[in-house]
mmCIF file of C-alpha atoms in Angstrom:
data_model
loop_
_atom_site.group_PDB
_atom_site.id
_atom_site.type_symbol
_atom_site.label_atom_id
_atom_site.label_comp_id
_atom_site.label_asym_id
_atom_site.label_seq_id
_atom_site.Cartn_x
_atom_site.Cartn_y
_atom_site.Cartn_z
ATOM 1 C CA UNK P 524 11.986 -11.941 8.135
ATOM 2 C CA UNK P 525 9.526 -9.908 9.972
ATOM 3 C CA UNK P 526 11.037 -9.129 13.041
ATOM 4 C CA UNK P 527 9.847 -7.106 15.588
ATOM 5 C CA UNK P 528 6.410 -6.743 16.570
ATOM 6 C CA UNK P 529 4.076 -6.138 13.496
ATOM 7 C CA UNK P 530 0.884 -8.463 14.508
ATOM 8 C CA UNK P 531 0.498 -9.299 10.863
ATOM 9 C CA UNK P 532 -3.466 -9.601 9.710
ATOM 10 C CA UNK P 533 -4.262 -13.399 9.078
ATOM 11 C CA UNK P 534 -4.604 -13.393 5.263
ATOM 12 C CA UNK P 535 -3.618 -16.544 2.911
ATOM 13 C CA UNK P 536 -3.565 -14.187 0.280
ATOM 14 C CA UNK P 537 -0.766 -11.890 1.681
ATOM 15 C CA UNK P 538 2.540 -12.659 0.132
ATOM 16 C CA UNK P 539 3.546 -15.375 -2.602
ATOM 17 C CA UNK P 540 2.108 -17.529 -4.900
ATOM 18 C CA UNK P 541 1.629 -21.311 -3.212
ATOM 19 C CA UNK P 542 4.602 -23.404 -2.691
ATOM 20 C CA UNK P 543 4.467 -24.745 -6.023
ATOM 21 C CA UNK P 544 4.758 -21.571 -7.516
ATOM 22 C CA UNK P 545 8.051 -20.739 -6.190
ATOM 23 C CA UNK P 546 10.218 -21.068 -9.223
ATOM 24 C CA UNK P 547 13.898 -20.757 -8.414
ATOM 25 C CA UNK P 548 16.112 -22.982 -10.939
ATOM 26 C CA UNK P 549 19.025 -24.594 -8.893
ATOM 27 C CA UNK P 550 18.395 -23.439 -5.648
ATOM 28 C CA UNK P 551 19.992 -24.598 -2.703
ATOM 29 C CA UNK P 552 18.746 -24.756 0.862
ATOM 30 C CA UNK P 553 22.331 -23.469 2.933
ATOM 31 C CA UNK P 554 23.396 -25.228 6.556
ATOM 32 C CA UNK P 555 23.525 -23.285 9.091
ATOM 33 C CA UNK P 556 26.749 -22.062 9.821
ATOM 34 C CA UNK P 557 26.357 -18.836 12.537
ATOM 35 C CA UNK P 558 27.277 -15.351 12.243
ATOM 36 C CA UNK P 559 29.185 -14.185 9.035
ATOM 37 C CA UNK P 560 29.477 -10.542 9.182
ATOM 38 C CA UNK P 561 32.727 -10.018 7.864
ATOM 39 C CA UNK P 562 31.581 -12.132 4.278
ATOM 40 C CA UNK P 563 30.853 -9.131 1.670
ATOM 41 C CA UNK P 564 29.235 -9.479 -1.871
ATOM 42 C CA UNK P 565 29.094 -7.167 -4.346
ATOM 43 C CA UNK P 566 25.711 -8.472 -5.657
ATOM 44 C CA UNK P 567 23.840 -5.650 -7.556
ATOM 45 C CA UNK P 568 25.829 -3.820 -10.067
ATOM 46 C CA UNK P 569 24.027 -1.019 -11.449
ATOM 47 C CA UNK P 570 24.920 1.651 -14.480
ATOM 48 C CA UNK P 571 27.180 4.645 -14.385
ATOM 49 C CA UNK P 572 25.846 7.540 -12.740
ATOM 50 C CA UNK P 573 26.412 9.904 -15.272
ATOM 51 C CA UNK P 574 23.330 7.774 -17.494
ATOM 52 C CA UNK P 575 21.349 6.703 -14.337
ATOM 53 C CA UNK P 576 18.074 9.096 -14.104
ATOM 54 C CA UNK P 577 17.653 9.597 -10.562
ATOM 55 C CA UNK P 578 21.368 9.542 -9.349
ATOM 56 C CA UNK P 579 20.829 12.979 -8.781
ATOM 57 C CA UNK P 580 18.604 12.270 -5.982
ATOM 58 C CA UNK P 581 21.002 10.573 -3.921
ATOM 59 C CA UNK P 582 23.408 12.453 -1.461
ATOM 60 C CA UNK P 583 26.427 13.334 -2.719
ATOM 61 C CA UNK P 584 28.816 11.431 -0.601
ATOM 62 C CA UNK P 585 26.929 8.313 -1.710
ATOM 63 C CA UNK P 586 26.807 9.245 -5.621
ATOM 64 C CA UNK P 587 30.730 9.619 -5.400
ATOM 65 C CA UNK P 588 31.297 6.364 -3.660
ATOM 66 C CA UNK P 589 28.863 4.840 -5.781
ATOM 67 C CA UNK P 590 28.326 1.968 -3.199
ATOM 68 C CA UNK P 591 25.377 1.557 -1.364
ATOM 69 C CA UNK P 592 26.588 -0.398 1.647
ATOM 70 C CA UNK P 593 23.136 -3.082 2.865
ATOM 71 C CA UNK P 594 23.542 -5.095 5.680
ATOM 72 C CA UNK P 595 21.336 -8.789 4.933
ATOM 73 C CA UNK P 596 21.346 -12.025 6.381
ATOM 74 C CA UNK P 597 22.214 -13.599 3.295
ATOM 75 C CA UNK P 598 20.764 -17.281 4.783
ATOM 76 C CA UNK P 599 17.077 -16.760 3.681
ATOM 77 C CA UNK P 600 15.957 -18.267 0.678
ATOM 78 C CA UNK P 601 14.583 -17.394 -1.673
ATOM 79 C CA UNK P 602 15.089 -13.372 -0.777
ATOM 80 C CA UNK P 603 18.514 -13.668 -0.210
ATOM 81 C CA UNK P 604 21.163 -16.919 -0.215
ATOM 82 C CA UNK P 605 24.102 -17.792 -1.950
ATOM 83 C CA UNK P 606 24.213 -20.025 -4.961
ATOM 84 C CA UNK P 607 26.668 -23.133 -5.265
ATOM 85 C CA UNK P 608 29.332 -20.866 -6.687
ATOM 86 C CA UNK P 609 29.050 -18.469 -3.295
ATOM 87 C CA UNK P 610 27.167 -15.332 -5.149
ATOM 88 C CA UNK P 611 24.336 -13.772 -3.228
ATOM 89 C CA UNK P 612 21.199 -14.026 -5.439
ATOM 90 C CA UNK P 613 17.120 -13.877 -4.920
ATOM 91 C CA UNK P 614 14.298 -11.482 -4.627
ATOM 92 C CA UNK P 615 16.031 -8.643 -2.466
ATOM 93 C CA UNK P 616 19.211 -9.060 -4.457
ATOM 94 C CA UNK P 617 17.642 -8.347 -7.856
ATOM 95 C CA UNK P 618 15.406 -5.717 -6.755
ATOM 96 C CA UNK P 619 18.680 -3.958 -5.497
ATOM 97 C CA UNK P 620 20.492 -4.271 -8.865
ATOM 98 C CA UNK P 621 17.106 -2.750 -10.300
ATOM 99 C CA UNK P 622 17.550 0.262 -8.075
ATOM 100 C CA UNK P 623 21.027 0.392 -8.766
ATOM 101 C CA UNK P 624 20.435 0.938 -12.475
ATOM 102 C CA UNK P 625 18.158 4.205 -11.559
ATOM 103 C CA UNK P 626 20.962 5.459 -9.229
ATOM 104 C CA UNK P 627 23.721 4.905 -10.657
ATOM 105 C CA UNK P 628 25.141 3.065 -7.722
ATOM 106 C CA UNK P 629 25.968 -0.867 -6.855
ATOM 107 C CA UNK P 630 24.277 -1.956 -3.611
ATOM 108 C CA UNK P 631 26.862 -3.931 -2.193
ATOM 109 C CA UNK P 632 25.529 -7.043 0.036
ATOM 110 C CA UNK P 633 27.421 -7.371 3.579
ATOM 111 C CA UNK P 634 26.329 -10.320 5.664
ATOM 112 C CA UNK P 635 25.487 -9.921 9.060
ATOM 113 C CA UNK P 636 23.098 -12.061 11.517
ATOM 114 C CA UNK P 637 19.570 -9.966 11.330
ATOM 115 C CA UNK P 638 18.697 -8.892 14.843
ATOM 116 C CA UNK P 639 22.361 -7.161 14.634
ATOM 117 C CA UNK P 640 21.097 -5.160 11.138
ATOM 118 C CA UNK P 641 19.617 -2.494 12.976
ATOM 119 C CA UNK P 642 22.888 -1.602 14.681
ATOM 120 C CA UNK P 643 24.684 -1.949 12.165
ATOM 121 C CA UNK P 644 23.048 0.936 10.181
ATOM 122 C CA UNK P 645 23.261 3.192 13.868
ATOM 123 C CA UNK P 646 26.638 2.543 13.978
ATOM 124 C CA UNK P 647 27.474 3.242 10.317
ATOM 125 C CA UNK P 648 28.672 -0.633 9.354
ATOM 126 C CA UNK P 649 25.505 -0.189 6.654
ATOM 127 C CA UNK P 650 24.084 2.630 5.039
ATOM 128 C CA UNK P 651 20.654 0.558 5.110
ATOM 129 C CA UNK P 652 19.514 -3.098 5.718
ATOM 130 C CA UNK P 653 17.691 -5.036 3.467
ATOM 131 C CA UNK P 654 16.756 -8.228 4.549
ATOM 132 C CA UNK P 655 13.092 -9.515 4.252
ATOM 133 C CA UNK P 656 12.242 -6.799 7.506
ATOM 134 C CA UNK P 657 9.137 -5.985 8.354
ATOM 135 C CA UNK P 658 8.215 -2.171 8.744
ATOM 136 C CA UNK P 659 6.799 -1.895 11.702
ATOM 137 C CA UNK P 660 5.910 0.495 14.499
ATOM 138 C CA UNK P 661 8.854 -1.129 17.332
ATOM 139 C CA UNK P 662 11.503 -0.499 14.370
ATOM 140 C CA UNK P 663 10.034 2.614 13.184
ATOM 141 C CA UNK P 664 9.990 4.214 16.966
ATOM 142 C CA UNK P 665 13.479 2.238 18.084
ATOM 143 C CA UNK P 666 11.755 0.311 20.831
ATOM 144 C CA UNK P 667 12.307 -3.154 22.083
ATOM 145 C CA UNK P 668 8.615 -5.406 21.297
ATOM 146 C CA UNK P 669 9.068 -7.680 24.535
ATOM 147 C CA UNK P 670 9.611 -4.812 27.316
ATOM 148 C CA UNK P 671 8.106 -1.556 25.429
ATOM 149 C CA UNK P 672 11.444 0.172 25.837
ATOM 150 C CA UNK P 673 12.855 2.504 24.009
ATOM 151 C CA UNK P 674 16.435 1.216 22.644
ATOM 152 C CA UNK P 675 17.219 3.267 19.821
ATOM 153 C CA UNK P 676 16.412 6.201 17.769
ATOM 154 C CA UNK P 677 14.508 3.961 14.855
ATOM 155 C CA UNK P 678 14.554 3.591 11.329
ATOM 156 C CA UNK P 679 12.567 4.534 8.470
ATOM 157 C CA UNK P 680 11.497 1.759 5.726
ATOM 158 C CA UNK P 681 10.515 2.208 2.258
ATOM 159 C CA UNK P 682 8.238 -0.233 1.519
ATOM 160 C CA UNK P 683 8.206 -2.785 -1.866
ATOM 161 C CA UNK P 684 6.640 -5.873 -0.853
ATOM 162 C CA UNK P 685 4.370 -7.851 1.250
ATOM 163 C CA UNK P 686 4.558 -10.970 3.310
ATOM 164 C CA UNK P 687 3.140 -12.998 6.530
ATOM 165 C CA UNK P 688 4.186 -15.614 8.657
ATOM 166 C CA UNK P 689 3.681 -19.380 8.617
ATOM 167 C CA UNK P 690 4.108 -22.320 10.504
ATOM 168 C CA UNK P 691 6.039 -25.903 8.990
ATOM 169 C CA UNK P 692 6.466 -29.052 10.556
ATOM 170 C CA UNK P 693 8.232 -32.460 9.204
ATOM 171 C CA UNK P 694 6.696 -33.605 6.395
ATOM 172 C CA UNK P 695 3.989 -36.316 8.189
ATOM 173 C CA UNK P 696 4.724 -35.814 11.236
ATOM 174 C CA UNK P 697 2.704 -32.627 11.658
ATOM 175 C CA UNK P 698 1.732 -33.300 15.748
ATOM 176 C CA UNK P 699 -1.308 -32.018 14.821
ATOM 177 C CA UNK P 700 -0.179 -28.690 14.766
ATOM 178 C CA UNK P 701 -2.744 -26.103 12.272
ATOM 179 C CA UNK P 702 -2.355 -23.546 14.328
ATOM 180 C CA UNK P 703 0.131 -20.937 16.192
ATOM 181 C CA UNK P 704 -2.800 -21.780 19.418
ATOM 182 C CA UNK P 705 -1.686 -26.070 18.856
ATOM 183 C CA UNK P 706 1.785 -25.523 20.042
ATOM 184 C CA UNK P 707 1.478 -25.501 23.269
ATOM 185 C CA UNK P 708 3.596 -28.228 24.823
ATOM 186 C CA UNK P 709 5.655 -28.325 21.836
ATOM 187 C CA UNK P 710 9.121 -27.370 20.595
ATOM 188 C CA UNK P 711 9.411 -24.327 17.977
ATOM 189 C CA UNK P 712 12.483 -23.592 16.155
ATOM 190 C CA UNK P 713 12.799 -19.921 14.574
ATOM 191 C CA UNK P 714 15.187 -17.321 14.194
ATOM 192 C CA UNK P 715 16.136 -14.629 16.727
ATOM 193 C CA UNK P 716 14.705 -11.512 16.314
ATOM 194 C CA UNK P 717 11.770 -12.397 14.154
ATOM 195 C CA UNK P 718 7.644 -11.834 13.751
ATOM 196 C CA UNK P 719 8.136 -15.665 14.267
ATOM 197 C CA UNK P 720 10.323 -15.171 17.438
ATOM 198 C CA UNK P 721 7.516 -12.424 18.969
ATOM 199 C CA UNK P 722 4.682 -14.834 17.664
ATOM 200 C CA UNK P 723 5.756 -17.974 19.856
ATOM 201 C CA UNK P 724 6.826 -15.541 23.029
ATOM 202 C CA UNK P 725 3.292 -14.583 22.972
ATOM 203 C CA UNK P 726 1.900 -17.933 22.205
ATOM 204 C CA UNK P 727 4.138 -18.936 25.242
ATOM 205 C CA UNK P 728 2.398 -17.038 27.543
ATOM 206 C CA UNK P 729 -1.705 -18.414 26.819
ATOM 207 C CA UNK P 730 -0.134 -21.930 27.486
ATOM 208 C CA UNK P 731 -1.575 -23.402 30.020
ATOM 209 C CA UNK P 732 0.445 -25.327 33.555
ATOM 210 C CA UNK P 733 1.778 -28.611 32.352
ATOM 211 C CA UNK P 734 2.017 -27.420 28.447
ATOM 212 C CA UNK P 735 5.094 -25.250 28.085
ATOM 213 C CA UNK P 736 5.746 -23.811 24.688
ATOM 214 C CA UNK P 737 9.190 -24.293 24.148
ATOM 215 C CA UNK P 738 11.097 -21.886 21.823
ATOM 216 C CA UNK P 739 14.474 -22.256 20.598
ATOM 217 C CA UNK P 740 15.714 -19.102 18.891
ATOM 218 C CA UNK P 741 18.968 -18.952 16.382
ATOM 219 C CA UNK P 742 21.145 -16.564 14.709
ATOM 220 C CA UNK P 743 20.023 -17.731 10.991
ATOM 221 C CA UNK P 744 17.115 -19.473 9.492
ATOM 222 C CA UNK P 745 18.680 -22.409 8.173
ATOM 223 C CA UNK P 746 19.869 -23.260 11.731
ATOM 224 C CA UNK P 747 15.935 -23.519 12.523
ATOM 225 C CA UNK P 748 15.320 -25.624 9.703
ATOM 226 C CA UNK P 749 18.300 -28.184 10.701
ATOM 227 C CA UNK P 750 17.013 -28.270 14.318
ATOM 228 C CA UNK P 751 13.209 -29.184 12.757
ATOM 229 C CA UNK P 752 14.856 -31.678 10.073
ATOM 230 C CA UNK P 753 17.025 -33.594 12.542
ATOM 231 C CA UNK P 754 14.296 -34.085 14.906
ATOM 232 C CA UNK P 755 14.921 -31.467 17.749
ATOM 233 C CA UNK P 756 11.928 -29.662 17.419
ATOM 234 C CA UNK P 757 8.774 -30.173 16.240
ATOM 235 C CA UNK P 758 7.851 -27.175 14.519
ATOM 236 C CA UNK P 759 9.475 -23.815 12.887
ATOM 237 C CA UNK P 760 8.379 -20.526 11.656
ATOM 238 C CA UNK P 761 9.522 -18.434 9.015
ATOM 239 C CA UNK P 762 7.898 -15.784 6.546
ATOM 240 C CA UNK P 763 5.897 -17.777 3.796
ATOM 241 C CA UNK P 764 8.442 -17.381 1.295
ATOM 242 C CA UNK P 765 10.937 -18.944 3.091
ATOM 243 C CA UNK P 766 9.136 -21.596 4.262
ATOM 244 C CA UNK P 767 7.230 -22.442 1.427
ATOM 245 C CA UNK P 768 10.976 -22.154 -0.284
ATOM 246 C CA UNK P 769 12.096 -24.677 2.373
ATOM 247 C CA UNK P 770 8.941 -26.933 1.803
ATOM 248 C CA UNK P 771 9.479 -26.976 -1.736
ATOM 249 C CA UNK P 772 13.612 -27.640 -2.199
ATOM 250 C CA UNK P 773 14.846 -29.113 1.543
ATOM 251 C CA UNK P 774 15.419 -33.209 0.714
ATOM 252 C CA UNK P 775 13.657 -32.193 -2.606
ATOM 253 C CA UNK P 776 10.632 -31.172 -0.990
ATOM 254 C CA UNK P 777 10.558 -34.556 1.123
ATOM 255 C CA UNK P 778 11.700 -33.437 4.181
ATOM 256 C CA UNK P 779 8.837 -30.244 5.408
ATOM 257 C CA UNK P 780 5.411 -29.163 4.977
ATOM 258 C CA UNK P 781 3.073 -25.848 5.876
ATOM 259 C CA UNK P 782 0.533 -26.053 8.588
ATOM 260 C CA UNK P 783 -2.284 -23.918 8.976
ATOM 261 C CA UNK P 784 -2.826 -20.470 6.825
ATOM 262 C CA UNK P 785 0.045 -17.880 7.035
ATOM 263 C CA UNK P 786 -0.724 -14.826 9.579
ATOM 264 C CA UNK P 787 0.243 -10.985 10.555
ATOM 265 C CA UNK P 788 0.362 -9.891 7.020
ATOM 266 C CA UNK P 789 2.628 -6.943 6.810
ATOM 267 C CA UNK P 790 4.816 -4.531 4.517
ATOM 268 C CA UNK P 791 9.063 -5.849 3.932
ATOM 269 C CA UNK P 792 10.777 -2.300 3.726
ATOM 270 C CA UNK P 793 13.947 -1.245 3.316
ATOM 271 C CA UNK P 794 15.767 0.276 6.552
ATOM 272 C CA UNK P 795 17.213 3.340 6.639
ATOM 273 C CA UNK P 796 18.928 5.579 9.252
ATOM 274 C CA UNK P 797 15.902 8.248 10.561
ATOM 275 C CA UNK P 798 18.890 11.032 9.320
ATOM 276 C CA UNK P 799 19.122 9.866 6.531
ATOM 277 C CA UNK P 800 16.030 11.384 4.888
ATOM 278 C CA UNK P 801 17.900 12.158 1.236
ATOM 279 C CA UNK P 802 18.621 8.509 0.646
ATOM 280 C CA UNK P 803 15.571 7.161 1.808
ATOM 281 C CA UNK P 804 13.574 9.025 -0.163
ATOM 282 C CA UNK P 805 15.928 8.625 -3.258
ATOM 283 C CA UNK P 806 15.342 4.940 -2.470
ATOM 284 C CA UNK P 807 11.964 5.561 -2.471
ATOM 285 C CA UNK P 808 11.799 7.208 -6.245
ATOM 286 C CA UNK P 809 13.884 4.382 -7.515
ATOM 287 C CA UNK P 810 11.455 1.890 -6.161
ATOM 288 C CA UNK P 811 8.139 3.456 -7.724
ATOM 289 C CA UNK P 812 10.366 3.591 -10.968
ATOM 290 C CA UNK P 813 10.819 -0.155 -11.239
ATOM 291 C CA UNK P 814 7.627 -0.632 -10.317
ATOM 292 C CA UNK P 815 6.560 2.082 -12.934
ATOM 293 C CA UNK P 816 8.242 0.219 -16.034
ATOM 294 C CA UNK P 817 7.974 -3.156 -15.197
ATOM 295 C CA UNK P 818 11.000 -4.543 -14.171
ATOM 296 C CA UNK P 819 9.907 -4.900 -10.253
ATOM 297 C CA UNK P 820 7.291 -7.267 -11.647
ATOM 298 C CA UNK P 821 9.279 -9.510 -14.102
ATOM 299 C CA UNK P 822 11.439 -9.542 -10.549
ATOM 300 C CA UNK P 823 8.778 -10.767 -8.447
ATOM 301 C CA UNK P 824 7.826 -13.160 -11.200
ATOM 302 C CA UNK P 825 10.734 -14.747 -11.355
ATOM 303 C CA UNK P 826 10.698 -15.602 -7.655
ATOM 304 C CA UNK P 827 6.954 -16.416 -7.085
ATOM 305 C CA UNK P 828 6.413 -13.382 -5.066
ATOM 306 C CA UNK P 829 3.295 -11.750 -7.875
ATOM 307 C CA UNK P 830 1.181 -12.003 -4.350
ATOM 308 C CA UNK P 831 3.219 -9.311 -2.365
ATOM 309 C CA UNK P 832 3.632 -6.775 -5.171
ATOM 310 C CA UNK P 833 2.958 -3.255 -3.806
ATOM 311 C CA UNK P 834 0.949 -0.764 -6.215
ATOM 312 C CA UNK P 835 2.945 2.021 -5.015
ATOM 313 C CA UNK P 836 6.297 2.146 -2.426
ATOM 314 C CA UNK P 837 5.103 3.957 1.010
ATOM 315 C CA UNK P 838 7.466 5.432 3.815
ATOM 316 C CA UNK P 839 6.502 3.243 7.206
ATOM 317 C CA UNK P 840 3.463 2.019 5.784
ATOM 318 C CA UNK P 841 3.659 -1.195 8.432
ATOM 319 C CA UNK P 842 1.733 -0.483 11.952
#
């Protein structure tokens, strides 16, 4: 979930493969169901440090732990959910157990609603958040996208995937909505804190007298997508994996469909502290590992995301 303000490029070639392609076997679109920051999951083991290659990289008090702590809203499939038996799975989870096995650490999965992620890792509840985030310059620099404020000391990302923002509507009943410019006088249903969220506050303002964009704003995704499903809105925003996820499984893929071409194509990083320069950049070797022999690949195969595959894992590559 992109949040903050990255103004992604408009590109229909900037994250995943079309909605078809989305192959997740048994997937389940979750109900909302609020803020759950005191669920854990230990969802990425990873192999003893002792036989992982770069656990040396890592700073000491982590490598002794052996737990990387990552705060996620664990509500956004298919990056990261929880399956039918309550274990958090998808892309962000498996790339995690592939870092693990280079560091010799598990990353251990701590649910949280995302615009509190950021905090989280300032106040030490994470030691990073990964969570479909855009890297961006507001996030980068600590400063609030709507007011140009500065709130906070930033983060830094590393980089390992690609991804842009689209728009979905019930499925024939699109009120001829193609575009983010179509909404005025409309009802939008997103989550808090998003690309999505900064899209339609922008959008808001162009509308003209008489034609209010109206933008409801929740702590998860899947709150959004009940909102849009039941009728109370007639439109929501997501990244394109989520809602071409959504389009594809929600009602058994009766119940949404994608308007218009996805926009503000932009880098997904990995958030870390701006102190914590040893971790970050041990995160950083891990990733161009994985993507070195292979594995980040078959990953992003498995979960229809080929079309956001990085060549090479940047720090703050997003502007």
């Amino acid at each position: 979930m992109t949040a903050g303000s990255t103004r992604r490029t408009t590109a229909a070639h900037s994250r995943l493969a079309a909605v078809g392609a989305i192959a997740v076997a048994g997937a389940l679109i979750l109900t909302g169901c609020g803020d759950q920051t005191k669920d854990k999951d230990k969802s990425s083991g990873s192999s003893s440090a002792a036989s992982a290659p770069l656990a040396d990289k890592l700073p000491a008090s982590i490598r002794d732990k052996g737990v990387i702590k990552v705060g996620s809203d664990i509500a956004y499939a298919p990056v990261e959910f929880k399956d039918n038996s309550g274990k958090v799975v998808g892309l962000d989870p498996d790339i995690a157990a592939a870092l693990g096995k280079q560091l010799g650490v598990t990353f251990q999965f701590e649910n949280g609603t995302f615009d509190a992620l950021l905090t989280g890792i300032r106040s030490n509840r994470y030691d990073i958040a990964m969570s479909a985030m855009t890297d961006n310059k507001s996030r980068q620099d600590g400063v609030d996208p709507a007011t140009g404020k500065k709130v906070g000391e930033g983060v830094d990302f590393v980089d390992y995937l690609t991804a842009g923002v689209s728009i979905y509507t019930r499925k024939g009943d699109t009120e001829g909505i193609t575009s983010w410019s179509d909404l005025c006088g409309k009802k939008i249903a997103l989550e808090r804190g998003t690309v999505s969220n900064d899209l339609a506050k922008a959008e808001a303002k162009k509308c003209p007298s008489g034609k209010k964009l109206t933008i409801e704003a929740f702590d998860d995704d899947q709150q959004a997508q009940t909102r849009l499903r039941s009728g109370g809105a007639d439109a929501a925003s997501s990244d394109f994996p989520v809602a071409a996820y959504a389009v594809k499984t929600s009602g058994g893929g009766k119940d949404f469909e994608i308007v218009g071409d996805q926009v503000e194509a932009a880098p997904y990083g990995i958030a870390v502290g701006k102190s914590s320069t040893q971790l970050r950049d041990a995160l950083q070797a891990a990733m161009n590992a994985i993507i070195k022999n292979g594995e980040y690949e078959k990953i992003l195969q498995k979960w229809g995301a080929e079309d956001g595959a990085v060549k090479e894992s940047a720090i703050n590559g997003g502007k």
